[in-house]
Short mmCIF file of C-alpha atoms in Angstrom, two decimals:
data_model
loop_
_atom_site.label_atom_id
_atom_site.label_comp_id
_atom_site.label_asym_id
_atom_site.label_seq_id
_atom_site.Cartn_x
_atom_site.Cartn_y
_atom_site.Cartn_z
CA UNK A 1 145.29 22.22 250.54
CA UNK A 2 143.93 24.74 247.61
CA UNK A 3 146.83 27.23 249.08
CA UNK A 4 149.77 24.66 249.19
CA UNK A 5 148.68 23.15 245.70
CA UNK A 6 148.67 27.52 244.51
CA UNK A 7 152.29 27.88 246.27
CA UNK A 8 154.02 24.52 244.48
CA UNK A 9 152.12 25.66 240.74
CA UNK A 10 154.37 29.57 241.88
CA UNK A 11 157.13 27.47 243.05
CA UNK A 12 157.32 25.30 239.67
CA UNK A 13 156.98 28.91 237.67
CA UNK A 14 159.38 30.38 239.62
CA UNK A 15 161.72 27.63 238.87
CA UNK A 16 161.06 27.15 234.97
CA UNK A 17 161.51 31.18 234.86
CA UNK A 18 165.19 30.83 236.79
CA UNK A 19 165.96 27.92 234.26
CA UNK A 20 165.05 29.68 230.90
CA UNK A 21 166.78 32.66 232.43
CA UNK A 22 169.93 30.37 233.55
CA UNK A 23 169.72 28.69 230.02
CA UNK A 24 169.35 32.22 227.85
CA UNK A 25 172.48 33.23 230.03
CA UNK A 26 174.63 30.12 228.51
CA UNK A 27 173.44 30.60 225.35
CA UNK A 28 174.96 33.79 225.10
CA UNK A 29 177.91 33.01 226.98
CA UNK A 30 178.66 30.41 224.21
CA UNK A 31 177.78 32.71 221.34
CA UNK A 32 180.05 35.59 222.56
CA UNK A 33 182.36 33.13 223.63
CA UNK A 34 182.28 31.61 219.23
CA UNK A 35 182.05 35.08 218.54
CA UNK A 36 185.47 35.92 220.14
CA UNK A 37 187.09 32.53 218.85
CA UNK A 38 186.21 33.49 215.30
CA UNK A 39 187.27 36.65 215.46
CA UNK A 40 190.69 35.99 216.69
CA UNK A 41 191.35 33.59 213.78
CA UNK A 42 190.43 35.70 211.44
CA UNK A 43 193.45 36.39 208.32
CA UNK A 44 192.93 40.19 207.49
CA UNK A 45 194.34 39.81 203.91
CA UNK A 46 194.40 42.83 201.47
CA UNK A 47 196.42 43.56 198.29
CA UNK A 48 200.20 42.49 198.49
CA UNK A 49 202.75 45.95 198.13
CA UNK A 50 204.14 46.24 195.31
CA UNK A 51 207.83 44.57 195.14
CA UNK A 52 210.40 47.81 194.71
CA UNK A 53 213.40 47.07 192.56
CA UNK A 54 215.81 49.63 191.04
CA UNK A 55 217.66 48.56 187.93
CA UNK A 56 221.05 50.98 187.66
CA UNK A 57 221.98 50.69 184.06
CA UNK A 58 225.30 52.47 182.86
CA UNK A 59 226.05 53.79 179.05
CA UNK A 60 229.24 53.87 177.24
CA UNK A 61 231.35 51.67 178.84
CA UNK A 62 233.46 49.81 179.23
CA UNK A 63 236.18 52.35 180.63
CA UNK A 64 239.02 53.27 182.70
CA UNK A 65 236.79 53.94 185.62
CA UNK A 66 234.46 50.41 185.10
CA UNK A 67 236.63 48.76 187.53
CA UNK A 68 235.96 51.08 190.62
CA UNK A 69 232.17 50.99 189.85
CA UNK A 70 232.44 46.76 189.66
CA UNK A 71 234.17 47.46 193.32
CA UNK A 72 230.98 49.25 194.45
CA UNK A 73 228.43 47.23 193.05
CA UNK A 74 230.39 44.32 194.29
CA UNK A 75 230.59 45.81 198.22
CA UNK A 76 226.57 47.14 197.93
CA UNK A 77 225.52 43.43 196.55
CA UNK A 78 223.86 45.45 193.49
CA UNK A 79 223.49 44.05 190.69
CA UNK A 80 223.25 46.55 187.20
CA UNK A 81 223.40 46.58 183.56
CA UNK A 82 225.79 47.83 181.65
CA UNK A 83 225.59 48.79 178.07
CA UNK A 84 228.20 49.27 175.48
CA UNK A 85 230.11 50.30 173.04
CA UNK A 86 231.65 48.45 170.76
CA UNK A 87 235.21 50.52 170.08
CA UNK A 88 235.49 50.44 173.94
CA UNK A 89 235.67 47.58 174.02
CA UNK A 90 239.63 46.81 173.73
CA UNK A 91 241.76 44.00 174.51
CA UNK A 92 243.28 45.32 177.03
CA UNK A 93 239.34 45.68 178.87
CA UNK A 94 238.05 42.55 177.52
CA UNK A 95 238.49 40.85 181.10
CA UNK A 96 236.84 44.04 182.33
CA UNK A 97 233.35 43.02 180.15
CA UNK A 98 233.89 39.17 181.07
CA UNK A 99 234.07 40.31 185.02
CA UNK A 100 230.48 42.20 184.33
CA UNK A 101 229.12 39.00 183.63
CA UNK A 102 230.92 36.87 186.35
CA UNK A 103 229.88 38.93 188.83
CA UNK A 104 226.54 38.87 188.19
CA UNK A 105 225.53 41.64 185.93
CA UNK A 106 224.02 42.10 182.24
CA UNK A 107 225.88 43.53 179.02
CA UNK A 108 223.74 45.09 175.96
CA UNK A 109 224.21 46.72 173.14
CA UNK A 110 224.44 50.39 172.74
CA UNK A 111 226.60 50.80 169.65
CA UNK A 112 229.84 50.57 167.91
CA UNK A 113 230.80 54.25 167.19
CA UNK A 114 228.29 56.42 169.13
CA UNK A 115 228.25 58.78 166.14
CA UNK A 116 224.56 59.98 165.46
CA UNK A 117 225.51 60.98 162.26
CA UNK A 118 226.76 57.71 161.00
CA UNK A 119 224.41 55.22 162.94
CA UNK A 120 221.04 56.97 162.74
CA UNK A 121 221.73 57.85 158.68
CA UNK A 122 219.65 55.30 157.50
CA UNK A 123 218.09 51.50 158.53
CA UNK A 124 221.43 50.10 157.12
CA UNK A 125 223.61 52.40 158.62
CA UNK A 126 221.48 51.45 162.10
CA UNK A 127 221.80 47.40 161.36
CA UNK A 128 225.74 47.32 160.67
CA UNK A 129 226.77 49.13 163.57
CA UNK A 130 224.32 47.11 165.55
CA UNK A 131 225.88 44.39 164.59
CA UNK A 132 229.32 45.13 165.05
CA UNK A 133 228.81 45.98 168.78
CA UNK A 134 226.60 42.95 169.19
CA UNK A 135 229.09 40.20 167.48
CA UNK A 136 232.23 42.11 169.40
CA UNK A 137 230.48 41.79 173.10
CA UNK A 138 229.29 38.18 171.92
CA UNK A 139 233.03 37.21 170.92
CA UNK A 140 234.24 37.97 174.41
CA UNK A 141 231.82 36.59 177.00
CA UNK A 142 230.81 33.76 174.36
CA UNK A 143 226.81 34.13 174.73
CA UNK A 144 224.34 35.75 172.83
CA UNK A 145 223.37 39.36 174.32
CA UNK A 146 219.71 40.19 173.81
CA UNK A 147 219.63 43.61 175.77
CA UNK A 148 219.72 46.63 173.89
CA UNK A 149 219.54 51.04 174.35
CA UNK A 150 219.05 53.59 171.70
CA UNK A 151 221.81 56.22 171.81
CA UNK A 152 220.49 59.11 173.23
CA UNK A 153 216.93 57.04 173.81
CA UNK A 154 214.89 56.33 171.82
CA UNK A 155 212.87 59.80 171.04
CA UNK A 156 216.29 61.47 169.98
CA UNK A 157 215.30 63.66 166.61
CA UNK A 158 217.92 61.52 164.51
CA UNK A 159 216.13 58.06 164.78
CA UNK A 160 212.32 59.04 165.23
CA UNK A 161 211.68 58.40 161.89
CA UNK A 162 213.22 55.34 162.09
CA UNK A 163 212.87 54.26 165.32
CA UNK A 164 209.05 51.94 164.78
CA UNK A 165 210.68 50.43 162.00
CA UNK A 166 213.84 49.40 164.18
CA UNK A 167 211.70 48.47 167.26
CA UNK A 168 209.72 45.93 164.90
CA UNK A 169 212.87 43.95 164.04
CA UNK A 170 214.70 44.00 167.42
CA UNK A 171 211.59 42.47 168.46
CA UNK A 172 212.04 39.64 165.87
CA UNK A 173 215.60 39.55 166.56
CA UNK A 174 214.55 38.60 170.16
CA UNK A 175 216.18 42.02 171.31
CA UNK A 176 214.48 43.95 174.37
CA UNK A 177 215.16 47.59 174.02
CA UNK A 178 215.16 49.84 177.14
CA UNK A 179 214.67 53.44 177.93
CA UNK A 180 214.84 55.07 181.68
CA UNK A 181 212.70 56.87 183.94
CA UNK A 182 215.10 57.96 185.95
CA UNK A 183 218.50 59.99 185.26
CA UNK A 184 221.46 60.99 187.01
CA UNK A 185 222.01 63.42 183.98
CA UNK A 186 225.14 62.91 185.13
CA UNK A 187 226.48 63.39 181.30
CA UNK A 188 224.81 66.63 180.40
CA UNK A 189 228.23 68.43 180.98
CA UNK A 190 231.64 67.22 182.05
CA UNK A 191 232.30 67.36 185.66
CA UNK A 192 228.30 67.14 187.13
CA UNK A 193 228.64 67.75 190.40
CA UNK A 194 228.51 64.95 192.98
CA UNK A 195 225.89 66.52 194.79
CA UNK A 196 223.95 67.22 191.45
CA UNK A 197 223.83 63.66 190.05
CA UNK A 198 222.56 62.55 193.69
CA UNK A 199 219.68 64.39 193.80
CA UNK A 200 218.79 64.05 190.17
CA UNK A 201 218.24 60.48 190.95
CA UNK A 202 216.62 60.69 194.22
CA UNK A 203 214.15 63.26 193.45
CA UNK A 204 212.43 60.91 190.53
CA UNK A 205 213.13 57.47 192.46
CA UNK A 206 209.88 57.36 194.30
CA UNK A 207 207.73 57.77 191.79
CA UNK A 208 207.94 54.66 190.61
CA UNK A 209 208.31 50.80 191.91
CA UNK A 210 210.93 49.63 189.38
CA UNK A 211 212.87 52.47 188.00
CA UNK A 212 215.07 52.33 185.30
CA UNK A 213 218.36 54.95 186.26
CA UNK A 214 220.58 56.02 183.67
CA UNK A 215 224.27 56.80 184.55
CA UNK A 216 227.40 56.65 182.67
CA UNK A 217 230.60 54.64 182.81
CA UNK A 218 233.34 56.29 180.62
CA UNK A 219 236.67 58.12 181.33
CA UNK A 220 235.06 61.40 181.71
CA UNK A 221 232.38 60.18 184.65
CA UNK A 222 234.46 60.11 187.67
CA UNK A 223 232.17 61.81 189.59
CA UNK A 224 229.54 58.85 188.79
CA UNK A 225 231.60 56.15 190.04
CA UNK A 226 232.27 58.92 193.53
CA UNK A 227 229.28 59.28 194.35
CA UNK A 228 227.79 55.70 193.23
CA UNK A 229 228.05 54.14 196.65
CA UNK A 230 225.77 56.85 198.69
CA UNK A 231 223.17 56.99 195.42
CA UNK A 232 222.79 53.05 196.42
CA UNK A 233 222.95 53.55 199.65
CA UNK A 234 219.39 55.70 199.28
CA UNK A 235 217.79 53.70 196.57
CA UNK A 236 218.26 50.55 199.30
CA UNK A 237 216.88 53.05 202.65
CA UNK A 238 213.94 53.54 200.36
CA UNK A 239 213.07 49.80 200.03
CA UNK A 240 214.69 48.58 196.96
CA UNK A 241 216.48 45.51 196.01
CA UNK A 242 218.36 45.28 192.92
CA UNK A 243 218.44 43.85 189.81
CA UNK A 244 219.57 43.42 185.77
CA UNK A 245 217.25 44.36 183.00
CA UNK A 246 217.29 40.51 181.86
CA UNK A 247 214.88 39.87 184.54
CA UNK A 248 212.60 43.05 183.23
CA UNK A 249 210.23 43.45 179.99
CA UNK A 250 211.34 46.10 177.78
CA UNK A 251 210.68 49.92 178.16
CA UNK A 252 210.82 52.50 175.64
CA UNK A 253 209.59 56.12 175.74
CA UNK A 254 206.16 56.83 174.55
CA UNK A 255 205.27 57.68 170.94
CA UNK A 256 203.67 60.99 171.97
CA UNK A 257 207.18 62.10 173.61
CA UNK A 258 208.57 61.82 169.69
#
């Protein structure tokens, strides 16, 4: 009797040792099974890339060769800004300027006579001419333009010592005034190369999200409006979309560049 009552007390422990062990087992079954769960429904979240967007301004126009570059823009759904000058501005390429603006792009001012000597001679000189090219683009696609670019930028050794002065009023006149970071240099000689205004504005593209690119739209830039389709072909392989400088804040060289 002592032995069977010794077996059933081994029995019982034998028993209550399988259970804890069967019960430890579950346990961890369940926790690895939460585990899993909650690591499949974790969101790995991190800092969103940075949107790309190229704005492709063009200087000087309007011109004979505006048209073809509208054509381009138009087939590459790329939007631009164009900024100009006021004696360009004819009658006979008015409806060029009003098709900028129906088609999607901005208009600023650059100036009226693109004469250093006469618009960078003094403050007043600066304002009239201002003026003039302002109230001639306003009279032909009947809204007020509030985009503007310094001749030559706005570091050029005729208006530094005016230029703080100037950018203080344009910013009470409600004007935003914009350099570039990028440049076709497509204007440093007539007849650039193809080739030459290409890489000029690929090699300084990725440095930056939302470049700024300078090229030119007058009679003497065929080679711009040539070679404008591959130029946005690349800037849209590297991940850019387009748009105007209306949707941009303003961007002017820094002082220390004076």
């Amino acid at each position: 009797e002592s032995f069977a009552k010794c077996e059933a007390k081994n029995m019982k422990q034998v028993l209550y040792g399988f259970g804890v062990a069967a019960l430890l087992v579950l346990i961890g079954w369940q926790w690895q099974k939460n585990s899993s769960t909650k690591v499949e429904n974790v969101t790995v979240t991190g800092p969103k890339p940075a949107e790309k967007v190229a704005y492709v301004t063009f200087d000087d126009g309007p011109s004979e060769i505006t048209p073809g570059i509208l054509d381009t823009l138009k087939k590459y759904d790329a939007k631009a800004t164009f900024f100009l000058i006021g004696e360009e501005i004819t009658e006979e390429r008015e409806e060029i300027v009003k098709r900028e603006i129906e088609e999607g792009h901005s208009v600023g001012v650059h100036t009226y006579c693109h004469k250093k000597e006469e618009m960078y001679c003094n403050k007043e000189y600066f304002w009239n001419d201002f003026e003039k090219c302002k109230t001639r683009i306003e009279e032909v696609i009947g809204k007020p333009v509030s985009l503007h670019r310094f001749p030559w930028g706005s570091n050029n050794g005729y208006v530094c010592p005016l230029v703080d002065d100037l950018m203080e009023e344009l910013q009470k006149k409600k004007i935003t005034s914009f350099d570039w970071n990028v440049s076709g240099e497509d204007s440093v000689a007539v007849g650039v190369p193809m080739a030459s205004i290409y890489q000029n504005v690929k090699k300084d593209l990725d440095k930056y999200d939302n470049p700024i690119i300078l090229l030119h739209d007058s009679n003497t830039m065929k080679n711009t409006a040539a070679v404008l389709p591959e130029i946005l072909e690349m800037i849209r392989e590297k991940g850019y979309r387009f748009d105007t400088l209306a949707s941009r804040e303003g961007y002017v060289f820094p002082k220390s560049w004076r």
